[in-house]
């Protein structure tokens, strides 16, 4: 591979951008059609452009293969049509593993093959809080155990969250009304800076496309306005490798404005427009209102449900990865979804994860200035994050492929068992046997460690055990047993 | 009402018995048909007799009305036919409130109208342990908070329970084989003595008619042998006012021997033969195998299921009282159903009870001589019984009628709300708000108490609150809030 000094260079899964000057008359957000076909070998990808104000049209592209890519633009505007060029894609640098995909049916992996075990948290409106708090949030995230962040694109109006945002996504008309056909580039520049900062911290940005907590009209735009927004969103942000699309938070609280076929339609539009097929999901409010996650445009199951013992049922029902992204939050606010103990949240993480799924963190402690992590970010006050980090390390040490749940014997409410390669983990929850001899491998000797999920200790039981053996157990709740086969 | 000195007298809901001498030839258990019609005013009840050995046939009768009853026997044996007599039924004495019935659709009451809040425990095989241990069990029960005991009629063969019983229900043939057509009166005398002792302690005897833990053949008798057993059982024991019929423990583990239509048939046979319509239920093994409790011969829902947050669903599905009679046991044995912490069992009781249902206790601590309360009785070792007593006192102080669950807002996994009269109880489980303002009565001022379900304390919050008020909360898990309306 040769490079010329003038040839643009971008590393794999980073962003290559074409910027072209074009018309500023009428409504450039609506009137101008522009895309670019990027070709590599037999393949081509054709991202749409977006208008970035001041007469500038941009096409962003995330190359997924190392080597020379060539492109040609297509437009309904002559000066933007037929622009051709090329660039060289170089191997990904350290910390760049590409976008996250579904892997092994129920799990995730980066494009480079490294497993992605989802340990997410939630700061819904953090990009609408101003630089000081937003920078503090980034500092907290840099030291926290989370590799995914659920965050709203639109500002949020909700309990503890009444502040006006710094930026608005749309421009205003002469009469001060927002124009849902014209985007404000300042908003989007800010948003993509934050997404890039998350990327640089190794954090997936799970973008919540719609949500019902709204006083500005974003939740109840007309269908063609939604479509324009979705196209703009995908054109601007899909080239960020750490983007996930969460079509909504609590979609069912908006069913009066957006009936089910509009949700389906929006999903399909994103699916059609995103050249990279970033992960797509949708989050329910009422636990009886799961979206039909078996539909083909849903890549994985995202749910709100505190009944974590249903983890295996959700896997079986939808046959996709399951993230319980709101199994209630550690905190002490009056609302029931925001006041479980840290120990209970840690328990729910273990139940989801050992059953071969994933869970999401959130924190809702009362704060004198209403800076609750779950919505505004800031700093963490709770006791669950360190235990979630402990769990994450245990999961990351497992043989690759993700945990497969041990079924049948694990129907009891607050226990879970999972297997990855030659390792099994049995999580006991509120169960605390004095000894254990069920669900042990029958075909090999094995070693046993006891994990205290709250004290964050791991103790090896001396000796090697055979299948029928009774293994001494710590006789206290919230422990797990890790078994390693020791076949010679 | 006049009494003659020679007239038999029995108090209401006690046992009046006719004993007659009859043939001993052939098989008196099968060949002789004898019943007695008891008449009172416009009504008559016709219990069957049972053969008690040594040529003695008995008809037992539980009168449900005060006054003079008259009877006449009917038999296919001339000497037993047409025997007539009368007795005087006097008012029930202290502690005798009659049999327990379904009351207010989802609850129970004694025949005298006093509410019966079911707080049961489990000693499956206690009547098969010999007098010393059985007397100890009775002493323990006398000081324990339980008003119902699940107990098997047949001996039990299971883990920790391999001992031969003292008595066998059937006589043996000359070749040493049990004869499933001939009962051994010694067994039944012993059993009914124990049932009577429970009655005298104010404890309902929930008799488990069939169970799968068997090496003697009782679980897999022929259908006509089952029928003979059921008729004998009802004839002998139905006159005990504290009897409940639990058709099986873990009925579904016997489906290979007894298909569903046999369970239905057995239910209907008991329903037909029992003049007093004692409560009838059946207990499942696998949580996916609930019997259809909506069938008309089932008086209330008895289930095994550790997912206590389904309490409201079971009520709604079956429209009958719900007793979760195996929501796992306090203990430390290796089996998952027998090693939850005392705190978790207490939590499950609160979840069931505040949701307008009931729960059952069991205790399974490892013991050097395998005397586990859940099967053999003996003494209690755990920490849940005292907390269950605390809960029972709180429930018994409520206005009558039983708790009605507060729905909608209580869909969260580990919370429950219930109302009785002007009192509401909101149980928070793993939730621990710093303040609370949801689900409060909107139409009246109210007082608030906080109950610590584990520490067994009740603290009044000073003042009187209005609907929108935020009430300070203890910010620790496993607490409940009791609200009293204080309308002038």
Short mmCIF file of C-alpha atoms in Angstrom, two decimals, chain A residues 159-160 285-288 304 306-310 326 328 330-342 344 348 365-366 383 408-415 428 430-438 470 475 477-478, chain B residues 159-160 285-288 304 306-310 326 328 330-342 344 348 365-366 383 408-415 428 430-438 470 475 477-478:
data_model
loop_
_atom_site.label_atom_id
_atom_site.label_comp_id
_atom_site.label_asym_id
_atom_site.label_seq_id
_atom_site.Cartn_x
_atom_site.Cartn_y
_atom_site.Cartn_z
CA UNK A 159 -39.17 15.67 37.98
CA UNK A 160 -35.80 17.04 39.23
CA UNK A 285 -42.27 2.13 30.35
CA UNK A 286 -44.99 -0.19 31.61
CA UNK A 287 -43.62 -3.68 32.21
CA UNK A 288 -46.59 -5.12 30.32
CA UNK A 304 -37.37 -1.87 31.80
CA UNK A 306 -37.41 -5.10 37.86
CA UNK A 307 -38.33 -8.79 37.76
CA UNK A 308 -34.84 -9.91 36.89
CA UNK A 309 -35.67 -13.56 37.38
CA UNK A 310 -37.33 -13.36 33.95
CA UNK A 326 -33.88 -0.17 33.93
CA UNK A 328 -34.75 0.23 39.04
CA UNK A 330 -30.00 2.80 43.53
CA UNK A 331 -31.26 5.83 45.42
CA UNK A 332 -33.70 7.26 47.89
CA UNK A 333 -36.20 9.40 45.98
CA UNK A 334 -39.87 8.78 46.66
CA UNK A 335 -40.56 7.20 43.26
CA UNK A 336 -40.46 3.41 43.50
CA UNK A 337 -38.17 2.98 40.49
CA UNK A 338 -35.58 5.23 42.12
CA UNK A 339 -35.08 4.02 45.66
CA UNK A 340 -33.79 0.47 45.81
CA UNK A 341 -30.80 -0.29 47.97
CA UNK A 342 -27.35 -0.64 46.44
CA UNK A 344 -30.60 -4.91 45.64
CA UNK A 348 -30.25 -7.55 40.05
CA UNK A 365 -30.11 10.11 45.41
CA UNK A 366 -31.85 13.26 46.55
CA UNK A 383 -22.34 1.92 46.76
CA UNK A 408 -34.10 -26.18 34.53
CA UNK A 409 -32.49 -26.25 37.95
CA UNK A 410 -32.48 -22.46 38.14
CA UNK A 411 -36.17 -21.71 38.07
CA UNK A 412 -36.07 -20.48 41.64
CA UNK A 413 -36.68 -16.81 42.05
CA UNK A 414 -33.41 -15.38 43.29
CA UNK A 415 -30.72 -17.70 41.97
CA UNK A 428 -27.20 -17.69 45.13
CA UNK A 430 -30.99 -14.64 48.99
CA UNK A 431 -30.12 -18.35 49.15
CA UNK A 432 -27.35 -19.28 51.56
CA UNK A 433 -26.73 -23.02 51.78
CA UNK A 434 -24.26 -24.37 54.31
CA UNK A 435 -23.10 -26.77 51.61
CA UNK A 436 -23.80 -27.24 47.93
CA UNK A 437 -23.85 -30.23 45.62
CA UNK A 438 -26.33 -29.44 42.86
CA UNK A 470 -20.71 -31.66 48.73
CA UNK A 475 -23.87 -19.79 54.67
CA UNK A 477 -26.60 -14.44 51.28
CA UNK A 478 -25.42 -12.72 48.07
CA UNK B 159 -34.11 -36.69 51.67
CA UNK B 160 -33.57 -36.36 55.46
CA UNK B 285 -44.24 -28.86 42.31
CA UNK B 286 -43.01 -27.20 39.14
CA UNK B 287 -43.95 -23.53 39.13
CA UNK B 288 -45.23 -23.93 35.57
CA UNK B 304 -45.60 -23.35 45.44
CA UNK B 306 -41.07 -18.17 45.12
CA UNK B 307 -42.03 -15.27 42.82
CA UNK B 308 -44.17 -13.61 45.41
CA UNK B 309 -44.60 -10.49 43.32
CA UNK B 310 -47.17 -12.50 41.33
CA UNK B 326 -44.18 -22.93 49.60
CA UNK B 328 -39.16 -21.52 49.80
CA UNK B 330 -35.69 -20.55 55.82
CA UNK B 331 -32.70 -22.83 56.17
CA UNK B 332 -29.31 -23.86 54.92
CA UNK B 333 -29.66 -27.20 53.19
CA UNK B 334 -28.15 -27.52 49.71
CA UNK B 335 -31.50 -27.69 47.92
CA UNK B 336 -32.49 -24.27 46.59
CA UNK B 337 -36.00 -24.37 48.01
CA UNK B 338 -34.58 -24.92 51.48
CA UNK B 339 -31.91 -22.33 52.05
CA UNK B 340 -33.23 -18.80 51.87
CA UNK B 341 -32.38 -16.38 54.63
CA UNK B 342 -34.89 -15.64 57.36
CA UNK B 344 -35.96 -13.21 52.61
CA UNK B 348 -41.94 -13.02 51.00
CA UNK B 365 -31.73 -26.18 58.89
CA UNK B 366 -29.22 -29.01 58.72
CA UNK B 383 -35.29 -16.19 62.95
CA UNK B 408 -51.47 -0.18 39.35
CA UNK B 409 -48.86 1.69 41.34
CA UNK B 410 -47.55 -1.52 42.87
CA UNK B 411 -46.30 -3.31 39.82
CA UNK B 412 -42.70 -2.95 40.98
CA UNK B 413 -41.03 -6.16 41.91
CA UNK B 414 -40.45 -5.91 45.62
CA UNK B 415 -43.15 -3.58 46.92
CA UNK B 428 -41.31 -1.28 50.62
CA UNK B 430 -35.76 -3.56 49.00
CA UNK B 431 -37.01 -0.03 48.37
CA UNK B 432 -35.92 2.56 50.92
CA UNK B 433 -37.04 6.08 50.05
CA UNK B 434 -35.88 9.00 52.16
CA UNK B 435 -39.40 10.38 51.85
CA UNK B 436 -42.68 9.14 50.44
CA UNK B 437 -45.66 10.84 48.86
CA UNK B 438 -47.22 8.30 46.49
CA UNK B 470 -44.21 14.23 51.63
CA UNK B 475 -34.29 5.28 54.39
CA UNK B 477 -34.94 -1.52 53.45
CA UNK B 478 -37.67 -3.91 54.66
#
